Amino acid sequence: MQENPYSLFSQRPPYNGCIFNYKFKLFLNLFKRMTTLNETHNPQLQSWVESANIPGNGFPIQNLPFASFRKAGSQESFRPGVAIGDQIVDLAALANLNLFEGKAQEALNACRGTHLNELMALGQEYWSALRLALSRALRSGSDLQASIQPLLVPQADAEYTTAAKIGDYTDFYISVHHATAVGKQFRPDNPLLPNYKWIPIGYHGRASSIGVSGQQFHRPVGQLRPATEGGKPELSPCKRLDYELELGVFIGSGNELGHRIKIEDAPKHIFGLCILNDWSARDLQAWEYQPLGPFLAKNFASTISPWVVTTEALAPFQTAFSHPAEDPQPLEYLSSEENSKAGAYDLKLDVLISTEKSRSSNQQPAKLASSNFKDAYWTIAQMVTHHTVNGCNLQPGDLLGSGTLSGPNPEEAGSLLEMSEGGKKPIELPWGEKRTFLEDGDEIIIKGVCRKEGYPDISLGSVSGTVLKALF
């Protein structure tokens, strides 16, 4: 019978001491290959924050995601916080108490500003040290409960900004199912361009218009393709507005200009994941995207969830990655044993919609689609490695988008462009409306969660955004 990898930590050890050291050595000996798992992943851990122990709450003590928050409606400065159950630990206030030691306290000291960039820049050892210290401090029976409890802020009373100041944003295109479905609409005989299965394709986007969940934006305006060949284009509000179901990847420690990040080292540079909706104006895109790619069709708004779940918290949900045997296999710089064994993530994503009509009649949002990140054609490590293979320097707080994450089945489409087959097949909504593309007043909600038997749900939270009437 195989021993439970977490059973050594079923009882709370002293914060520092020989019992913990002995158990940790046993753990390492038993699980030399499982280097990403540690005591913070023990599914038996409980928190003195009771809401964190409710099954399915999404923010148990095994998660501990980061955000930048303040009390809603206040003039307070935004500051970093960590979610535990339905509460937020104010990290800036916690730093002032000097309760932690060594790298954990140094990491906490980096949380005194408005965003997480300073913490992200410190590197993996510091993030891990802080996570471990927070896990111990928030466990049932912790000696630090009396000190930390007054620092809790209910999530219901908070508002958020982006977790980091995003300097650069690169959007990738890593779902072969999305690329194929869209390609078939324009190139039925050759949906995938020849480079797709050789490189993680991406383009540089606009960071200034990235907002946090709850973002409202006006329908974009731009040029539409002429109605006839050689005709005059029309300046008009977008008529084919779409969402894109994506994940966002926050870069932690960066690399110097001219220095590549090897695929073996890429995980050390990835701070965590969030949910991303990269809104798209399909008709603007159709007219402008050749020869240089997306421009006004993509830069008017992108919305991310407030919570960033660290890759360490997601370690139990890593899964094997491979390309089909009949496909070209990644070049050597995009391949490693670890990436093949555990480069993908089993992360479920759901898309929902509400409209002005549904909200006025108190209808619940309707599910449009579900997909899973494990079906992506390229991994996060490959995205990072390819981004820097030419010497490009990534910086703390940079955001990478996965591109639309569609699955192999029609109900797993990550955009309306796919679901409606380019507007030819209207989607029936439960309250009697139809959609081919988004209308004014529509709200899109995307949720993400990792789920496996015997382990608490790890949620990425949700991201919502609403379309307003064009300013035209």
Short mmCIF file of C-alpha atoms in Angstrom, two decimals:
data_model
loop_
_atom_site.label_atom_id
_atom_site.label_comp_id
_atom_site.label_asym_id
_atom_site.label_seq_id
_atom_site.Cartn_x
_atom_site.Cartn_y
_atom_site.Cartn_z
CA MET A 1 0.00 0.00 0.00
CA GLN A 2 1.44 3.36 -1.04
CA GLU A 3 1.96 5.83 1.80
CA ASN A 4 -0.01 9.07 1.72
CA PRO A 5 2.52 11.81 0.81
CA TYR A 6 0.81 14.26 3.15
CA SER A 7 0.30 11.99 6.19
CA LEU A 8 3.59 13.12 7.73
CA PHE A 9 2.05 16.54 8.19
CA SER A 10 -1.36 15.53 9.55
CA GLN A 11 -0.46 17.18 12.85
CA ARG A 12 0.74 20.74 13.15
CA PRO A 13 4.50 20.85 13.81
CA PRO A 14 6.23 23.60 15.79
CA TYR A 15 6.93 26.68 13.70
CA ASN A 16 10.63 25.92 14.02
CA GLY A 17 11.98 22.70 15.44
CA CYS A 18 13.37 19.23 15.14
CA ILE A 19 9.97 17.54 14.63
CA PHE A 20 9.32 19.52 11.47
CA ASN A 21 12.89 18.96 10.22
CA TYR A 22 12.63 15.21 10.79
CA LYS A 23 9.27 14.94 9.02
CA PHE A 24 10.44 17.09 6.15
CA LYS A 25 13.49 14.89 5.58
CA LEU A 26 11.27 11.82 5.53
CA PHE A 27 9.04 13.54 3.03
CA LEU A 28 11.94 14.36 0.74
CA ASN A 29 13.25 10.82 0.89
CA LEU A 30 9.86 9.39 0.00
CA PHE A 31 9.14 11.84 -2.78
CA LYS A 32 12.38 12.87 -4.40
CA ARG A 33 10.69 13.24 -7.77
CA MET A 34 7.72 15.22 -6.45
CA THR A 35 9.83 18.30 -5.79
CA THR A 36 6.91 20.72 -6.24
CA LEU A 37 4.85 19.21 -3.40
CA ASN A 38 5.38 20.20 0.22
CA GLU A 39 3.49 20.49 3.50
CA THR A 40 1.34 23.37 2.23
CA HIS A 41 -0.39 20.91 -0.12
CA ASN A 42 -1.54 18.57 2.63
CA PRO A 43 -5.29 18.10 1.90
CA GLN A 44 -5.97 17.51 5.60
CA LEU A 45 -4.93 21.03 6.60
CA GLN A 46 -7.66 23.16 8.17
CA SER A 47 -7.70 26.89 8.94
CA TRP A 48 -8.90 28.87 11.93
CA VAL A 49 -10.75 30.94 9.31
CA GLU A 50 -13.82 28.70 9.31
CA SER A 51 -15.08 29.69 5.83
CA ALA A 52 -11.86 28.25 4.35
CA ASN A 53 -12.88 24.78 5.55
CA ILE A 54 -16.23 24.70 3.77
CA PRO A 55 -16.03 22.13 0.94
CA GLY A 56 -15.96 23.75 -2.49
CA ASN A 57 -15.29 27.29 -1.22
CA GLY A 58 -12.36 27.54 -3.65
CA PHE A 59 -10.04 29.46 -1.32
CA PRO A 60 -8.97 26.85 1.26
CA ILE A 61 -5.67 27.07 3.08
CA GLN A 62 -4.11 25.02 0.26
CA ASN A 63 -4.74 27.91 -2.19
CA LEU A 64 -3.73 31.32 -0.70
CA PRO A 65 -3.99 33.42 -3.90
CA PHE A 66 -2.76 37.03 -4.10
CA ALA A 67 -4.54 40.23 -5.13
CA SER A 68 -4.33 44.01 -4.70
CA PHE A 69 -7.34 45.35 -2.78
CA ARG A 70 -8.81 48.02 -0.57
CA LYS A 71 -12.09 48.48 1.29
CA ALA A 72 -14.81 49.25 -1.25
CA GLY A 73 -15.71 52.90 -1.62
CA SER A 74 -12.79 54.06 0.52
CA GLN A 75 -9.90 56.35 -0.31
CA GLU A 76 -7.41 53.86 1.07
CA SER A 77 -4.42 52.87 -1.00
CA PHE A 78 -4.63 49.53 -2.75
CA ARG A 79 -2.32 46.98 -1.14
CA PRO A 80 -1.52 43.27 -1.48
CA GLY A 81 -3.70 40.68 0.21
CA VAL A 82 -4.10 36.91 0.34
CA ALA A 83 -7.47 35.15 0.22
CA ILE A 84 -8.42 32.62 2.86
CA GLY A 85 -12.01 31.44 2.69
CA ASP A 86 -14.24 34.50 2.30
CA GLN A 87 -11.65 36.76 3.95
CA ILE A 88 -8.51 38.67 2.88
CA VAL A 89 -5.34 38.90 4.95
CA ASP A 90 -3.99 42.45 4.68
CA LEU A 91 -0.34 41.73 3.87
CA ALA A 92 0.84 45.31 4.26
CA ALA A 93 -0.55 45.40 7.80
CA LEU A 94 0.86 41.94 8.51
CA ALA A 95 4.32 43.06 7.39
CA ASN A 96 4.29 45.78 10.06
CA LEU A 97 3.91 43.15 12.80
CA ASN A 98 7.23 41.41 11.95
CA LEU A 99 5.85 37.99 12.86
CA PHE A 100 7.81 36.00 10.27
CA GLU A 101 11.52 35.36 9.84
CA GLY A 102 14.12 35.26 7.08
CA LYS A 103 12.95 35.12 3.48
CA ALA A 104 9.30 34.94 4.53
CA GLN A 105 9.52 38.30 6.27
CA GLU A 106 11.58 39.77 3.42
CA ALA A 107 8.86 38.66 1.01
CA LEU A 108 6.20 40.13 3.27
CA ASN A 109 8.10 43.43 3.41
CA ALA A 110 7.82 43.54 -0.39
CA CYS A 111 4.02 43.67 0.04
CA ARG A 112 3.89 47.19 1.52
CA GLY A 113 3.23 48.91 -1.81
CA THR A 114 0.15 49.02 -4.01
CA HIS A 115 0.95 46.03 -6.23
CA LEU A 116 2.80 42.72 -6.20
CA ASN A 117 5.66 43.60 -8.56
CA GLU A 118 8.24 43.88 -5.79
CA LEU A 119 7.27 40.46 -4.41
CA MET A 120 7.26 38.96 -7.90
CA ALA A 121 10.78 40.25 -8.51
CA LEU A 122 12.21 38.44 -5.47
CA GLY A 123 11.93 35.00 -7.00
CA GLN A 124 10.57 31.56 -6.26
CA GLU A 125 12.41 30.90 -2.99
CA TYR A 126 10.84 34.00 -1.44
CA TRP A 127 7.33 33.28 -2.77
CA SER A 128 7.57 29.75 -1.40
CA ALA A 129 8.87 30.91 1.98
CA LEU A 130 6.01 33.39 2.33
CA ARG A 131 3.45 30.79 1.30
CA LEU A 132 4.77 28.35 3.90
CA ALA A 133 4.75 30.98 6.66
CA LEU A 134 1.20 32.05 5.78
CA SER A 135 0.05 28.44 5.67
CA ARG A 136 1.40 27.77 9.16
CA ALA A 137 0.07 31.04 10.52
CA LEU A 138 -3.44 30.40 9.21
CA ARG A 139 -3.72 26.74 10.26
CA SER A 140 -6.04 25.66 13.04
CA GLY A 141 -4.28 26.03 16.36
CA SER A 142 -1.76 28.62 15.16
CA ASP A 143 -0.22 30.77 17.88
CA LEU A 144 -0.51 33.72 15.48
CA GLN A 145 -4.31 33.68 15.19
CA ALA A 146 -4.84 36.46 17.74
CA SER A 147 -2.37 38.72 15.92
CA ILE A 148 -3.66 38.09 12.39
CA GLN A 149 -7.42 37.89 12.95
CA PRO A 150 -7.83 41.70 13.33
CA LEU A 151 -6.17 42.12 9.92
CA LEU A 152 -8.87 40.20 8.04
CA VAL A 153 -11.11 42.05 5.57
CA PRO A 154 -14.24 40.33 4.19
CA GLN A 155 -14.00 39.83 0.44
CA ALA A 156 -17.56 41.12 0.19
CA ASP A 157 -16.33 44.50 1.50
CA ALA A 158 -13.36 44.81 -0.87
CA GLU A 159 -12.64 46.22 -4.31
CA TYR A 160 -9.65 45.39 -6.47
CA THR A 161 -7.16 46.66 -8.99
CA THR A 162 -4.84 44.56 -11.14
CA ALA A 163 -2.55 42.45 -8.97
CA ALA A 164 0.55 43.91 -10.66
CA LYS A 165 1.44 47.00 -12.62
CA ILE A 166 1.54 45.36 -16.03
CA GLY A 167 4.42 46.70 -18.08
CA ASP A 168 4.07 44.45 -21.13
CA TYR A 169 1.41 42.10 -22.40
CA THR A 170 1.88 39.28 -24.91
CA ASP A 171 -1.03 37.20 -26.15
CA PHE A 172 -0.39 33.68 -27.44
CA TYR A 173 -2.47 31.27 -29.53
CA ILE A 174 -1.86 27.92 -27.85
CA SER A 175 -5.17 26.10 -28.41
CA VAL A 176 -4.97 23.99 -31.56
CA HIS A 177 -8.71 23.37 -31.32
CA HIS A 178 -9.45 27.10 -31.46
CA ALA A 179 -6.89 27.71 -34.20
CA THR A 180 -8.35 24.89 -36.28
CA ALA A 181 -11.98 25.93 -35.79
CA VAL A 182 -11.27 29.53 -36.75
CA GLY A 183 -8.97 28.50 -39.59
CA LYS A 184 -11.69 26.35 -41.11
CA GLN A 185 -13.92 29.41 -41.45
CA PHE A 186 -11.35 31.20 -43.60
CA ARG A 187 -9.23 28.36 -45.04
CA PRO A 188 -11.38 25.20 -45.15
CA ASP A 189 -8.74 23.18 -46.98
CA ASN A 190 -5.79 24.37 -44.87
CA PRO A 191 -7.01 25.66 -41.48
CA LEU A 192 -3.61 25.63 -39.75
CA LEU A 193 -0.71 27.60 -41.13
CA PRO A 194 2.51 25.56 -41.40
CA ASN A 195 4.25 27.28 -38.47
CA TYR A 196 1.52 26.55 -35.91
CA LYS A 197 2.79 23.14 -34.80
CA TRP A 198 6.39 24.31 -34.57
CA ILE A 199 6.23 27.49 -32.47
CA PRO A 200 4.01 28.99 -29.76
CA ILE A 201 2.57 31.84 -31.82
CA GLY A 202 1.96 35.19 -30.11
CA TYR A 203 1.71 38.93 -30.63
CA HIS A 204 2.47 41.93 -28.44
CA GLY A 205 -0.71 43.50 -27.06
CA ARG A 206 -1.66 46.64 -25.19
CA ALA A 207 -1.21 46.75 -21.39
CA SER A 208 -2.85 50.11 -20.67
CA SER A 209 -6.40 48.88 -21.33
CA ILE A 210 -6.19 45.77 -19.14
CA GLY A 211 -8.69 46.09 -16.30
CA VAL A 212 -9.78 43.99 -13.35
CA SER A 213 -13.01 42.02 -13.01
CA GLY A 214 -16.05 44.27 -13.15
CA GLN A 215 -14.57 46.27 -16.01
CA GLN A 216 -17.12 48.07 -18.19
CA PHE A 217 -16.08 49.29 -21.61
CA HIS A 218 -17.71 50.98 -24.57
CA ARG A 219 -18.21 49.01 -27.74
CA PRO A 220 -15.14 49.72 -29.88
CA VAL A 221 -15.26 51.81 -33.04
CA GLY A 222 -13.08 51.27 -36.09
CA GLN A 223 -12.95 50.63 -39.80
CA LEU A 224 -15.00 47.79 -41.28
CA ARG A 225 -14.16 45.94 -44.46
CA PRO A 226 -15.62 47.51 -47.63
CA ALA A 227 -18.85 45.88 -48.77
CA THR A 228 -17.43 45.42 -52.27
CA GLU A 229 -13.93 44.70 -53.55
CA GLY A 230 -12.09 48.00 -54.01
CA GLY A 231 -14.81 49.91 -52.16
CA LYS A 232 -14.52 52.39 -49.30
CA PRO A 233 -14.32 51.09 -45.72
CA GLU A 234 -16.85 52.24 -43.13
CA LEU A 235 -16.06 53.83 -39.76
CA SER A 236 -18.55 52.19 -37.44
CA PRO A 237 -19.12 50.66 -34.02
CA CYS A 238 -18.08 47.02 -33.98
CA LYS A 239 -20.92 44.71 -35.03
CA ARG A 240 -19.24 41.37 -34.23
CA LEU A 241 -17.99 41.78 -30.66
CA ASP A 242 -16.71 38.62 -29.01
CA TYR A 243 -15.15 37.33 -25.80
CA GLU A 244 -12.13 35.06 -25.58
CA LEU A 245 -11.79 32.49 -22.81
CA GLU A 246 -8.14 32.67 -21.72
CA LEU A 247 -5.76 32.31 -18.83
CA GLY A 248 -3.26 34.99 -17.87
CA VAL A 249 0.27 34.18 -16.74
CA PHE A 250 2.09 36.64 -14.48
CA ILE A 251 5.86 36.71 -14.80
CA GLY A 252 7.75 36.82 -11.53
CA SER A 253 11.51 37.27 -11.71
CA GLY A 254 12.59 38.34 -15.19
CA ASN A 255 15.69 37.87 -17.33
CA GLU A 256 18.35 40.25 -18.58
CA LEU A 257 18.18 41.54 -22.12
CA GLY A 258 20.03 39.12 -24.38
CA HIS A 259 19.75 36.18 -21.97
CA ARG A 260 17.36 33.33 -22.72
CA ILE A 261 15.23 31.49 -20.18
CA LYS A 262 15.80 27.77 -20.68
CA ILE A 263 12.74 25.55 -20.54
CA GLU A 264 14.16 23.78 -17.47
CA ASP A 265 14.31 27.15 -15.70
CA ALA A 266 11.04 28.61 -16.98
CA PRO A 267 8.87 27.49 -14.00
CA LYS A 268 11.07 29.54 -11.66
CA HIS A 269 10.06 32.69 -13.54
CA ILE A 270 6.28 32.11 -13.41
CA PHE A 271 4.55 33.68 -10.41
CA GLY A 272 1.00 32.51 -11.02
CA LEU A 273 -2.16 32.35 -13.10
CA CYS A 274 -5.33 34.39 -13.39
CA ILE A 275 -8.39 34.26 -15.66
CA LEU A 276 -8.34 36.49 -18.73
CA ASN A 277 -11.07 37.64 -21.11
CA ASP A 278 -9.39 39.16 -24.15
CA TRP A 279 -12.34 40.85 -25.84
CA SER A 280 -12.19 40.91 -29.64
CA ALA A 281 -13.85 42.96 -32.37
CA ARG A 282 -14.03 40.34 -35.10
CA ASP A 283 -15.12 42.64 -37.92
CA LEU A 284 -12.40 45.20 -37.17
CA GLN A 285 -9.93 42.32 -37.01
CA ALA A 286 -10.96 40.92 -40.38
CA TRP A 287 -10.10 44.23 -42.10
CA GLU A 288 -6.91 45.19 -40.28
CA TYR A 289 -5.07 42.02 -39.29
CA GLN A 290 -3.07 41.61 -42.52
CA PRO A 291 -0.14 42.10 -42.77
CA LEU A 292 0.85 42.88 -39.17
CA GLY A 293 -1.77 41.15 -37.05
CA PRO A 294 -4.28 42.41 -34.42
CA PHE A 295 -4.46 46.12 -33.60
CA LEU A 296 -7.67 48.04 -32.76
CA ALA A 297 -9.63 44.78 -32.69
CA LYS A 298 -7.81 43.81 -29.49
CA ASN A 299 -6.50 46.86 -27.66
CA PHE A 300 -9.76 48.46 -26.41
CA ALA A 301 -10.20 46.19 -23.34
CA SER A 302 -8.91 43.03 -21.70
CA THR A 303 -10.23 41.91 -18.32
CA ILE A 304 -8.46 39.78 -15.71
CA SER A 305 -9.59 38.22 -12.46
CA PRO A 306 -8.30 39.94 -9.31
CA TRP A 307 -6.81 36.79 -7.79
CA VAL A 308 -3.50 35.30 -8.90
CA VAL A 309 -3.08 31.66 -7.91
CA THR A 310 0.58 30.73 -7.56
CA THR A 311 2.01 27.88 -9.56
CA GLU A 312 2.99 26.29 -6.26
CA ALA A 313 -0.68 26.12 -5.24
CA LEU A 314 -1.45 24.51 -8.61
CA ALA A 315 1.27 21.85 -8.34
CA PRO A 316 -1.13 19.01 -7.41
CA PHE A 317 -2.97 19.57 -10.69
CA GLN A 318 -0.01 19.35 -13.04
CA THR A 319 -0.38 16.67 -15.66
CA ALA A 320 1.49 15.17 -18.58
CA PHE A 321 1.95 17.10 -21.81
CA SER A 322 2.62 15.75 -25.27
CA HIS A 323 1.96 16.44 -28.92
CA PRO A 324 0.19 13.74 -30.95
CA ALA A 325 2.73 11.23 -32.28
CA GLU A 326 1.88 12.11 -35.87
CA ASP A 327 2.57 15.83 -35.28
CA PRO A 328 5.98 17.52 -35.39
CA GLN A 329 7.64 17.23 -31.99
CA PRO A 330 8.97 20.36 -30.27
CA LEU A 331 12.49 21.46 -31.10
CA GLU A 332 15.08 20.75 -28.44
CA TYR A 333 14.91 24.18 -26.81
CA LEU A 334 11.15 23.70 -26.31
CA SER A 335 11.44 20.23 -24.83
CA SER A 336 12.39 18.84 -21.42
CA GLU A 337 11.62 15.74 -19.41
CA GLU A 338 9.86 17.75 -16.70
CA ASN A 339 7.74 19.64 -19.21
CA SER A 340 6.62 16.33 -20.75
CA LYS A 341 5.86 14.78 -17.36
CA ALA A 342 4.01 17.70 -15.77
CA GLY A 343 3.91 20.74 -18.06
CA ALA A 344 0.12 20.93 -18.40
CA TYR A 345 -2.54 21.81 -15.82
CA ASP A 346 -5.91 20.16 -15.24
CA LEU A 347 -7.85 23.41 -14.86
CA LYS A 348 -11.55 23.63 -15.74
CA LEU A 349 -12.98 26.86 -17.18
CA ASP A 350 -16.63 27.89 -17.56
CA VAL A 351 -18.12 30.79 -19.54
CA LEU A 352 -21.48 32.33 -18.59
CA ILE A 353 -23.56 35.18 -19.97
CA SER A 354 -26.15 37.55 -18.55
CA THR A 355 -28.02 40.22 -20.52
CA GLU A 356 -30.07 43.29 -19.67
CA LYS A 357 -33.20 41.20 -20.19
CA SER A 358 -32.05 38.32 -17.98
CA ARG A 359 -31.00 40.63 -15.17
CA SER A 360 -34.28 42.57 -15.27
CA SER A 361 -36.18 39.29 -14.74
CA ASN A 362 -33.71 37.99 -12.10
CA GLN A 363 -32.54 35.10 -14.26
CA GLN A 364 -29.27 33.39 -13.35
CA PRO A 365 -26.42 33.70 -15.89
CA ALA A 366 -26.49 30.95 -18.51
CA LYS A 367 -23.53 28.71 -19.26
CA LEU A 368 -22.19 29.08 -22.78
CA ALA A 369 -19.24 26.69 -22.74
CA SER A 370 -16.68 24.79 -20.68
CA SER A 371 -13.11 23.81 -21.51
CA ASN A 372 -9.91 22.68 -19.82
CA PHE A 373 -6.41 24.13 -19.90
CA LYS A 374 -4.88 20.64 -20.21
CA ASP A 375 -6.07 20.53 -23.84
CA ALA A 376 -3.73 23.37 -24.86
CA TYR A 377 -1.16 22.58 -27.58
CA TRP A 378 1.69 24.42 -25.86
CA THR A 379 2.63 24.79 -22.18
CA ILE A 380 3.35 27.85 -20.09
CA ALA A 381 7.04 26.93 -19.88
CA GLN A 382 7.21 26.73 -23.67
CA MET A 383 5.55 30.15 -23.96
CA VAL A 384 8.13 31.71 -21.64
CA THR A 385 11.07 29.95 -23.28
CA HIS A 386 10.07 30.85 -26.81
CA HIS A 387 9.36 34.46 -25.79
CA THR A 388 12.97 34.85 -24.64
CA VAL A 389 14.81 32.67 -27.17
CA ASN A 390 15.78 35.80 -29.12
CA GLY A 391 17.00 37.54 -25.95
CA CYS A 392 13.78 39.43 -25.16
CA ASN A 393 13.76 40.49 -21.51
CA LEU A 394 10.69 39.73 -19.43
CA GLN A 395 10.04 41.79 -16.31
CA PRO A 396 8.20 41.24 -13.01
CA GLY A 397 4.49 41.80 -13.55
CA ASP A 398 4.50 41.18 -17.31
CA LEU A 399 1.37 39.35 -18.42
CA LEU A 400 1.18 36.54 -20.97
CA GLY A 401 -2.19 35.49 -22.38
CA SER A 402 -2.82 31.90 -23.38
CA GLY A 403 -5.01 32.75 -26.34
CA THR A 404 -8.52 31.35 -26.60
CA LEU A 405 -8.71 27.99 -24.82
CA SER A 406 -11.10 25.74 -26.70
CA GLY A 407 -11.52 22.01 -26.29
CA PRO A 408 -11.97 19.32 -28.93
CA ASN A 409 -15.79 19.33 -28.73
CA PRO A 410 -18.29 22.00 -29.91
CA GLU A 411 -19.51 22.68 -26.36
CA GLU A 412 -15.92 23.50 -25.41
CA ALA A 413 -15.56 26.46 -27.77
CA GLY A 414 -13.86 29.44 -26.15
CA SER A 415 -15.48 32.17 -28.26
CA LEU A 416 -18.74 33.09 -29.97
CA LEU A 417 -16.91 33.12 -33.29
CA GLU A 418 -16.60 29.35 -32.95
CA MET A 419 -19.93 28.67 -31.26
CA SER A 420 -21.97 30.59 -33.81
CA GLU A 421 -19.80 29.40 -36.72
CA GLY A 422 -18.93 32.96 -37.69
CA GLY A 423 -22.46 34.27 -37.03
CA LYS A 424 -24.29 31.61 -39.06
CA LYS A 425 -25.69 29.66 -36.11
CA PRO A 426 -27.46 31.75 -33.41
CA ILE A 427 -27.14 30.58 -29.81
CA GLU A 428 -30.40 30.15 -27.90
CA LEU A 429 -30.43 31.60 -24.37
CA PRO A 430 -32.79 30.24 -21.67
CA TRP A 431 -34.78 33.48 -21.38
CA GLY A 432 -35.70 33.58 -25.07
CA GLU A 433 -32.92 35.72 -26.57
CA LYS A 434 -30.45 34.68 -29.25
CA ARG A 435 -26.83 35.66 -29.77
CA THR A 436 -24.33 35.33 -32.57
CA PHE A 437 -22.11 38.05 -31.12
CA LEU A 438 -22.35 40.27 -28.02
CA GLU A 439 -24.89 43.07 -27.70
CA ASP A 440 -24.81 46.20 -25.52
CA GLY A 441 -25.51 45.36 -21.90
CA ASP A 442 -24.21 41.80 -22.15
CA GLU A 443 -22.02 40.60 -19.31
CA ILE A 444 -19.56 37.72 -19.71
CA ILE A 445 -18.43 35.80 -16.61
CA ILE A 446 -15.58 33.29 -16.67
CA LYS A 447 -14.76 30.99 -13.76
CA GLY A 448 -11.81 28.68 -13.25
CA VAL A 449 -11.25 25.83 -10.79
CA CYS A 450 -8.90 22.89 -10.27
CA ARG A 451 -10.64 19.83 -8.91
CA LYS A 452 -9.50 16.29 -8.06
CA GLU A 453 -10.68 13.52 -5.78
CA GLY A 454 -9.38 13.75 -2.22
CA TYR A 455 -8.19 17.34 -2.57
CA PRO A 456 -9.97 20.65 -1.88
CA ASP A 457 -11.07 22.74 -4.85
CA ILE A 458 -8.53 25.39 -5.84
CA SER A 459 -10.36 28.29 -7.47
CA LEU A 460 -8.97 31.10 -9.61
CA GLY A 461 -12.10 33.06 -8.76
CA SER A 462 -13.97 34.67 -11.60
CA VAL A 463 -13.74 37.54 -14.05
CA SER A 464 -16.66 39.57 -15.36
CA GLY A 465 -16.98 42.39 -17.86
CA THR A 466 -19.88 44.31 -19.39
CA VAL A 467 -20.33 45.87 -22.82
CA LEU A 468 -21.58 49.47 -22.92
CA LYS A 469 -22.97 51.40 -25.85
CA ALA A 470 -20.39 52.77 -28.31
CA LEU A 471 -19.34 56.40 -28.00
CA PHE A 472 -20.01 57.30 -31.64
#
